[in-house]
Amino acid sequence: MDAKRHGFQLECLPGCFTGKLKTAPIVLLYLSPGFSQFDLADARSKEGKDYRFRSWRGDEPSRDHGAGYTWLASRTKLFCDYEVVKQNFAVLNIGAYHSKDVKSYSSLLALPFSRLSLAWAQEVLFPDAEAGRRVVVCMRSAAYWGLDVGRKYKGTLFAPSVNRGGYLIRNPERERLIAVVKSRLPNA
């Protein structure tokens, strides 16, 4: 793959999700993992490799250090404290490769990891949310996930208005969504 064409950082460990994806009561959907220098060092370290291999089983909590921690904590602070987030939230990305800025969405969507993420979301995760078994919130690139921003879906599947950084935009539905997420958390 030509990195100049697509913008993926192939020196990093791939991973299309973080958190306890198998059981998390709340799943946030994004486009692809971002990129920082920490990700390069993490890919070379024993601790980073060990974490990534454990995380692929789908029952490892999100980490509480590194660039991913800072990113996730900033996007979930309106729901709860990060100690609660790391045990109860998972993030699923379409893409598995780190990128500061995806340059080719067609390349991203054509990758096997991406096709698996989309298929699993549409065949397992979305029906779970529509049945109210999980809360699923599309925080980025709703159209690529097959969702429409602002549409009212059955159950607890949401595609709210968000900005490019994946933060909820203030509007009347925002408070309702925050209340639904909080209702699924321990001690809410």
PDB file of C-alpha atoms in Angstrom:
ATOM      1  CA  MET A   1       0.000   0.000   0.000  1.00  0.00           C
ATOM      2  CA  ASP A   2       1.259   3.439  -0.910  1.00  0.00           C
ATOM      3  CA  ALA A   3       1.173   5.564   2.287  1.00  0.00           C
ATOM      4  CA  LYS A   4       1.194   8.819   0.318  1.00  0.00           C
ATOM      5  CA  ARG A   5      -2.020   7.813  -1.399  1.00  0.00           C
ATOM      6  CA  HIS A   6      -4.071   6.811   1.650  1.00  0.00           C
ATOM      7  CA  GLY A   7      -2.376   8.431   4.679  1.00  0.00           C
ATOM      8  CA  PHE A   8      -2.297   5.294   6.860  1.00  0.00           C
ATOM      9  CA  GLN A   9       0.560   4.873   9.326  1.00  0.00           C
ATOM     10  CA  LEU A  10       1.523   1.284   8.594  1.00  0.00           C
ATOM     11  CA  GLU A  11       4.254   1.285  11.262  1.00  0.00           C
ATOM     12  CA  CYS A  12       1.557   1.309  13.952  1.00  0.00           C
ATOM     13  CA  LEU A  13      -0.289  -1.741  15.248  1.00  0.00           C
ATOM     14  CA  PRO A  14      -3.693  -2.036  13.548  1.00  0.00           C
ATOM     15  CA  GLY A  15      -6.777  -2.081  15.690  1.00  0.00           C
ATOM     16  CA  CYS A  16     -10.301  -1.136  14.682  1.00  0.00           C
ATOM     17  CA  PHE A  17     -11.613  -1.050  18.245  1.00  0.00           C
ATOM     18  CA  THR A  18     -10.713  -0.349  21.840  1.00  0.00           C
ATOM     19  CA  GLY A  19     -12.471  -1.358  25.013  1.00  0.00           C
ATOM     20  CA  LYS A  20     -14.624  -4.331  25.916  1.00  0.00           C
ATOM     21  CA  LEU A  21     -16.368  -4.548  22.544  1.00  0.00           C
ATOM     22  CA  LYS A  22     -17.893  -7.958  23.325  1.00  0.00           C
ATOM     23  CA  THR A  23     -19.817  -6.701  26.347  1.00  0.00           C
ATOM     24  CA  ALA A  24     -19.658  -2.900  26.555  1.00  0.00           C
ATOM     25  CA  PRO A  25     -23.107  -1.436  27.191  1.00  0.00           C
ATOM     26  CA  ILE A  26     -22.103   1.673  25.197  1.00  0.00           C
ATOM     27  CA  VAL A  27     -20.316   1.595  21.831  1.00  0.00           C
ATOM     28  CA  LEU A  28     -19.159   4.719  20.010  1.00  0.00           C
ATOM     29  CA  LEU A  29     -18.603   4.539  16.252  1.00  0.00           C
ATOM     30  CA  TYR A  30     -15.819   6.490  14.548  1.00  0.00           C
ATOM     31  CA  LEU A  31     -13.975   6.420  11.235  1.00  0.00           C
ATOM     32  CA  SER A  32     -10.393   5.393  12.024  1.00  0.00           C
ATOM     33  CA  PRO A  33      -7.824   5.586  14.810  1.00  0.00           C
ATOM     34  CA  GLY A  34      -5.952   8.866  14.864  1.00  0.00           C
ATOM     35  CA  PHE A  35      -2.197   9.123  14.941  1.00  0.00           C
ATOM     36  CA  SER A  36       0.429  10.511  17.297  1.00  0.00           C
ATOM     37  CA  GLN A  37       4.107   9.823  17.916  1.00  0.00           C
ATOM     38  CA  PHE A  38       3.031   7.764  20.932  1.00  0.00           C
ATOM     39  CA  ASP A  39       1.455   5.259  18.513  1.00  0.00           C
ATOM     40  CA  LEU A  40       4.820   4.629  16.813  1.00  0.00           C
ATOM     41  CA  ALA A  41       6.624   4.078  20.118  1.00  0.00           C
ATOM     42  CA  ASP A  42       3.744   1.955  21.387  1.00  0.00           C
ATOM     43  CA  ALA A  43       3.971  -0.323  18.326  1.00  0.00           C
ATOM     44  CA  ARG A  44       7.646  -0.987  19.100  1.00  0.00           C
ATOM     45  CA  SER A  45       7.232  -1.573  22.834  1.00  0.00           C
ATOM     46  CA  LYS A  46       6.537  -4.906  24.505  1.00  0.00           C
ATOM     47  CA  GLU A  47       3.779  -3.320  26.618  1.00  0.00           C
ATOM     48  CA  GLY A  48       2.117  -1.857  23.502  1.00  0.00           C
ATOM     49  CA  LYS A  49       2.245  -5.142  21.600  1.00  0.00           C
ATOM     50  CA  ASP A  50       0.995  -7.106  24.610  1.00  0.00           C
ATOM     51  CA  TYR A  51      -1.918  -4.712  25.086  1.00  0.00           C
ATOM     52  CA  ARG A  52      -2.886  -4.827  21.410  1.00  0.00           C
ATOM     53  CA  PHE A  53      -2.858  -8.636  21.351  1.00  0.00           C
ATOM     54  CA  ARG A  54      -4.991  -8.757  24.523  1.00  0.00           C
ATOM     55  CA  SER A  55      -7.359  -6.135  23.142  1.00  0.00           C
ATOM     56  CA  TRP A  56      -8.079  -8.158  20.005  1.00  0.00           C
ATOM     57  CA  ARG A  57     -10.036 -10.635  22.180  1.00  0.00           C
ATOM     58  CA  GLY A  58     -12.635  -7.900  22.765  1.00  0.00           C
ATOM     59  CA  ASP A  59     -12.735  -7.982  26.560  1.00  0.00           C
ATOM     60  CA  GLU A  60      -9.813  -5.704  27.482  1.00  0.00           C
ATOM     61  CA  PRO A  61     -10.700  -2.298  28.993  1.00  0.00           C
ATOM     62  CA  SER A  62      -9.434   0.843  27.297  1.00  0.00           C
ATOM     63  CA  ARG A  63      -6.058   2.024  28.539  1.00  0.00           C
ATOM     64  CA  ASP A  64      -5.574   4.917  30.914  1.00  0.00           C
ATOM     65  CA  HIS A  65      -2.468   6.386  29.306  1.00  0.00           C
ATOM     66  CA  GLY A  66      -1.225   7.413  25.878  1.00  0.00           C
ATOM     67  CA  ALA A  67      -2.758   9.348  23.021  1.00  0.00           C
ATOM     68  CA  GLY A  68      -5.828   7.118  22.783  1.00  0.00           C
ATOM     69  CA  TYR A  69      -6.645   7.747  26.443  1.00  0.00           C
ATOM     70  CA  THR A  70      -6.494  11.526  26.030  1.00  0.00           C
ATOM     71  CA  TRP A  71      -8.630  11.381  22.894  1.00  0.00           C
ATOM     72  CA  LEU A  72     -11.289   9.081  24.381  1.00  0.00           C
ATOM     73  CA  ALA A  73     -11.416  10.916  27.715  1.00  0.00           C
ATOM     74  CA  SER A  74     -12.044  14.230  25.938  1.00  0.00           C
ATOM     75  CA  ARG A  75     -14.956  12.826  23.919  1.00  0.00           C
ATOM     76  CA  THR A  76     -16.660  11.002  26.788  1.00  0.00           C
ATOM     77  CA  LYS A  77     -16.281  13.473  29.671  1.00  0.00           C
ATOM     78  CA  LEU A  78     -19.850  14.738  29.147  1.00  0.00           C
ATOM     79  CA  PHE A  79     -21.104  11.243  30.040  1.00  0.00           C
ATOM     80  CA  CYS A  80     -18.964  10.281  33.036  1.00  0.00           C
ATOM     81  CA  ASP A  81     -15.529   9.922  34.616  1.00  0.00           C
ATOM     82  CA  TYR A  82     -12.894   8.030  32.622  1.00  0.00           C
ATOM     83  CA  GLU A  83     -12.692   5.222  35.205  1.00  0.00           C
ATOM     84  CA  VAL A  84     -16.303   4.416  34.305  1.00  0.00           C
ATOM     85  CA  VAL A  85     -15.646   4.924  30.577  1.00  0.00           C
ATOM     86  CA  LYS A  86     -12.806   2.422  30.367  1.00  0.00           C
ATOM     87  CA  GLN A  87     -14.972  -0.341  31.855  1.00  0.00           C
ATOM     88  CA  ASN A  88     -18.262   0.457  30.058  1.00  0.00           C
ATOM     89  CA  PHE A  89     -17.487   2.037  26.685  1.00  0.00           C
ATOM     90  CA  ALA A  90     -15.985   0.588  23.547  1.00  0.00           C
ATOM     91  CA  VAL A  91     -14.996   2.402  20.382  1.00  0.00           C
ATOM     92  CA  LEU A  92     -15.393   0.728  17.005  1.00  0.00           C
ATOM     93  CA  ASN A  93     -13.734   2.302  13.978  1.00  0.00           C
ATOM     94  CA  ILE A  94     -14.402   1.420  10.367  1.00  0.00           C
ATOM     95  CA  GLY A  95     -10.664   1.424   9.695  1.00  0.00           C
ATOM     96  CA  ALA A  96      -7.976  -0.342  11.672  1.00  0.00           C
ATOM     97  CA  TYR A  97      -4.979   1.706  10.553  1.00  0.00           C
ATOM     98  CA  HIS A  98      -3.879   4.863  12.346  1.00  0.00           C
ATOM     99  CA  SER A  99      -4.046   8.058  10.334  1.00  0.00           C
ATOM    100  CA  LYS A 100      -3.818  11.760  11.097  1.00  0.00           C
ATOM    101  CA  ASP A 101      -6.008  12.430   8.066  1.00  0.00           C
ATOM    102  CA  VAL A 102      -7.470   9.721   5.827  1.00  0.00           C
ATOM    103  CA  LYS A 103      -6.614  10.669   2.263  1.00  0.00           C
ATOM    104  CA  SER A 104      -8.516   7.919   0.455  1.00  0.00           C
ATOM    105  CA  TYR A 105     -11.886   6.903   1.815  1.00  0.00           C
ATOM    106  CA  SER A 106     -12.255   4.358  -0.977  1.00  0.00           C
ATOM    107  CA  SER A 107      -9.011   2.668   0.144  1.00  0.00           C
ATOM    108  CA  LEU A 108     -10.209   2.685   3.750  1.00  0.00           C
ATOM    109  CA  LEU A 109     -13.564   1.135   2.888  1.00  0.00           C
ATOM    110  CA  ALA A 110     -12.006  -1.529   0.645  1.00  0.00           C
ATOM    111  CA  LEU A 111      -9.761  -2.988   3.363  1.00  0.00           C
ATOM    112  CA  PRO A 112     -10.770  -6.349   4.884  1.00  0.00           C
ATOM    113  CA  PHE A 113     -10.699  -4.929   8.446  1.00  0.00           C
ATOM    114  CA  SER A 114     -13.107  -2.200   7.351  1.00  0.00           C
ATOM    115  CA  ARG A 115     -15.515  -4.588   5.686  1.00  0.00           C
ATOM    116  CA  LEU A 116     -15.520  -6.743   8.849  1.00  0.00           C
ATOM    117  CA  SER A 117     -16.192  -3.734  11.096  1.00  0.00           C
ATOM    118  CA  LEU A 118     -19.083  -2.584   8.939  1.00  0.00           C
ATOM    119  CA  ALA A 119     -20.591  -6.058   8.594  1.00  0.00           C
ATOM    120  CA  TRP A 120     -20.350  -6.771  12.326  1.00  0.00           C
ATOM    121  CA  ALA A 121     -21.869  -3.403  13.194  1.00  0.00           C
ATOM    122  CA  GLN A 122     -24.769  -3.843  10.794  1.00  0.00           C
ATOM    123  CA  GLU A 123     -25.422  -7.527  11.513  1.00  0.00           C
ATOM    124  CA  VAL A 124     -24.817  -7.649  15.286  1.00  0.00           C
ATOM    125  CA  LEU A 125     -24.332  -4.257  16.905  1.00  0.00           C
ATOM    126  CA  PHE A 126     -27.179  -2.319  15.257  1.00  0.00           C
ATOM    127  CA  PRO A 127     -29.787  -5.044  15.964  1.00  0.00           C
ATOM    128  CA  ASP A 128     -28.558  -5.132  19.595  1.00  0.00           C
ATOM    129  CA  ALA A 129     -29.052  -1.363  19.833  1.00  0.00           C
ATOM    130  CA  GLU A 130     -32.444  -1.415  18.124  1.00  0.00           C
ATOM    131  CA  ALA A 131     -33.526  -4.057  20.653  1.00  0.00           C
ATOM    132  CA  GLY A 132     -32.217  -1.854  23.493  1.00  0.00           C
ATOM    133  CA  ARG A 133     -29.511  -4.304  24.595  1.00  0.00           C
ATOM    134  CA  ARG A 134     -26.732  -1.730  24.026  1.00  0.00           C
ATOM    135  CA  VAL A 135     -26.424   1.970  23.320  1.00  0.00           C
ATOM    136  CA  VAL A 136     -24.679   2.611  20.001  1.00  0.00           C
ATOM    137  CA  VAL A 137     -23.770   6.183  19.099  1.00  0.00           C
ATOM    138  CA  CYS A 138     -22.281   7.055  15.701  1.00  0.00           C
ATOM    139  CA  MET A 139     -19.853   9.862  16.461  1.00  0.00           C
ATOM    140  CA  ARG A 140     -18.257  10.178  13.014  1.00  0.00           C
ATOM    141  CA  SER A 141     -19.006   9.400   9.367  1.00  0.00           C
ATOM    142  CA  ALA A 142     -22.592   8.197   9.756  1.00  0.00           C
ATOM    143  CA  ALA A 143     -23.059   7.728   6.001  1.00  0.00           C
ATOM    144  CA  TYR A 144     -20.141   5.283   5.844  1.00  0.00           C
ATOM    145  CA  TRP A 145     -21.750   3.271   8.649  1.00  0.00           C
ATOM    146  CA  GLY A 146     -25.006   3.215   6.680  1.00  0.00           C
ATOM    147  CA  LEU A 147     -26.746   5.636   9.051  1.00  0.00           C
ATOM    148  CA  ASP A 148     -28.415   9.020   8.563  1.00  0.00           C
ATOM    149  CA  VAL A 149     -27.494  11.899  10.872  1.00  0.00           C
ATOM    150  CA  GLY A 150     -30.461  13.009  12.947  1.00  0.00           C
ATOM    151  CA  ARG A 151     -32.710  10.084  11.993  1.00  0.00           C
ATOM    152  CA  LYS A 152     -34.638   8.537  14.870  1.00  0.00           C
ATOM    153  CA  TYR A 153     -33.759   4.847  14.997  1.00  0.00           C
ATOM    154  CA  LYS A 154     -35.491   2.157  17.021  1.00  0.00           C
ATOM    155  CA  GLY A 155     -34.215   1.427  20.499  1.00  0.00           C
ATOM    156  CA  THR A 156     -30.873   2.896  21.478  1.00  0.00           C
ATOM    157  CA  LEU A 157     -29.162   3.401  18.100  1.00  0.00           C
ATOM    158  CA  PHE A 158     -28.179   7.026  17.528  1.00  0.00           C
ATOM    159  CA  ALA A 159     -26.574   9.071  14.744  1.00  0.00           C
ATOM    160  CA  PRO A 160     -26.525  12.548  16.320  1.00  0.00           C
ATOM    161  CA  SER A 161     -25.119  15.758  14.887  1.00  0.00           C
ATOM    162  CA  VAL A 162     -21.386  15.845  15.591  1.00  0.00           C
ATOM    163  CA  ASN A 163     -18.461  17.956  14.458  1.00  0.00           C
ATOM    164  CA  ARG A 164     -15.527  16.634  12.425  1.00  0.00           C
ATOM    165  CA  GLY A 165     -13.607  15.870  15.620  1.00  0.00           C
ATOM    166  CA  GLY A 166     -16.343  13.535  16.853  1.00  0.00           C
ATOM    167  CA  TYR A 167     -17.847  15.752  19.546  1.00  0.00           C
ATOM    168  CA  LEU A 168     -21.616  16.060  20.023  1.00  0.00           C
ATOM    169  CA  ILE A 169     -23.055  19.331  18.744  1.00  0.00           C
ATOM    170  CA  ARG A 170     -25.326  21.193  21.137  1.00  0.00           C
ATOM    171  CA  ASN A 171     -28.944  20.689  20.148  1.00  0.00           C
ATOM    172  CA  PRO A 172     -32.166  19.475  21.831  1.00  0.00           C
ATOM    173  CA  GLU A 173     -31.408  15.800  21.150  1.00  0.00           C
ATOM    174  CA  ARG A 174     -27.979  16.009  22.808  1.00  0.00           C
ATOM    175  CA  GLU A 175     -29.353  16.082  26.363  1.00  0.00           C
ATOM    176  CA  ARG A 176     -31.664  13.145  25.667  1.00  0.00           C
ATOM    177  CA  LEU A 177     -28.746  11.103  24.302  1.00  0.00           C
ATOM    178  CA  ILE A 178     -26.568  11.972  27.317  1.00  0.00           C
ATOM    179  CA  ALA A 179     -29.403  10.865  29.639  1.00  0.00           C
ATOM    180  CA  VAL A 180     -29.806   7.543  27.777  1.00  0.00           C
ATOM    181  CA  VAL A 181     -26.058   6.831  27.974  1.00  0.00           C
ATOM    182  CA  LYS A 182     -25.913   7.726  31.671  1.00  0.00           C
ATOM    183  CA  SER A 183     -28.876   5.476  32.397  1.00  0.00           C
ATOM    184  CA  ARG A 184     -26.806   2.479  31.228  1.00  0.00           C
ATOM    185  CA  LEU A 185     -23.859   3.218  33.511  1.00  0.00           C
ATOM    186  CA  PRO A 186     -23.343   1.803  37.012  1.00  0.00           C
ATOM    187  CA  ASN A 187     -24.350   4.237  39.784  1.00  0.00           C
ATOM    188  CA  ALA A 188     -26.057   6.533  37.287  1.00  0.00           C
TER     189      ALA A 188
END
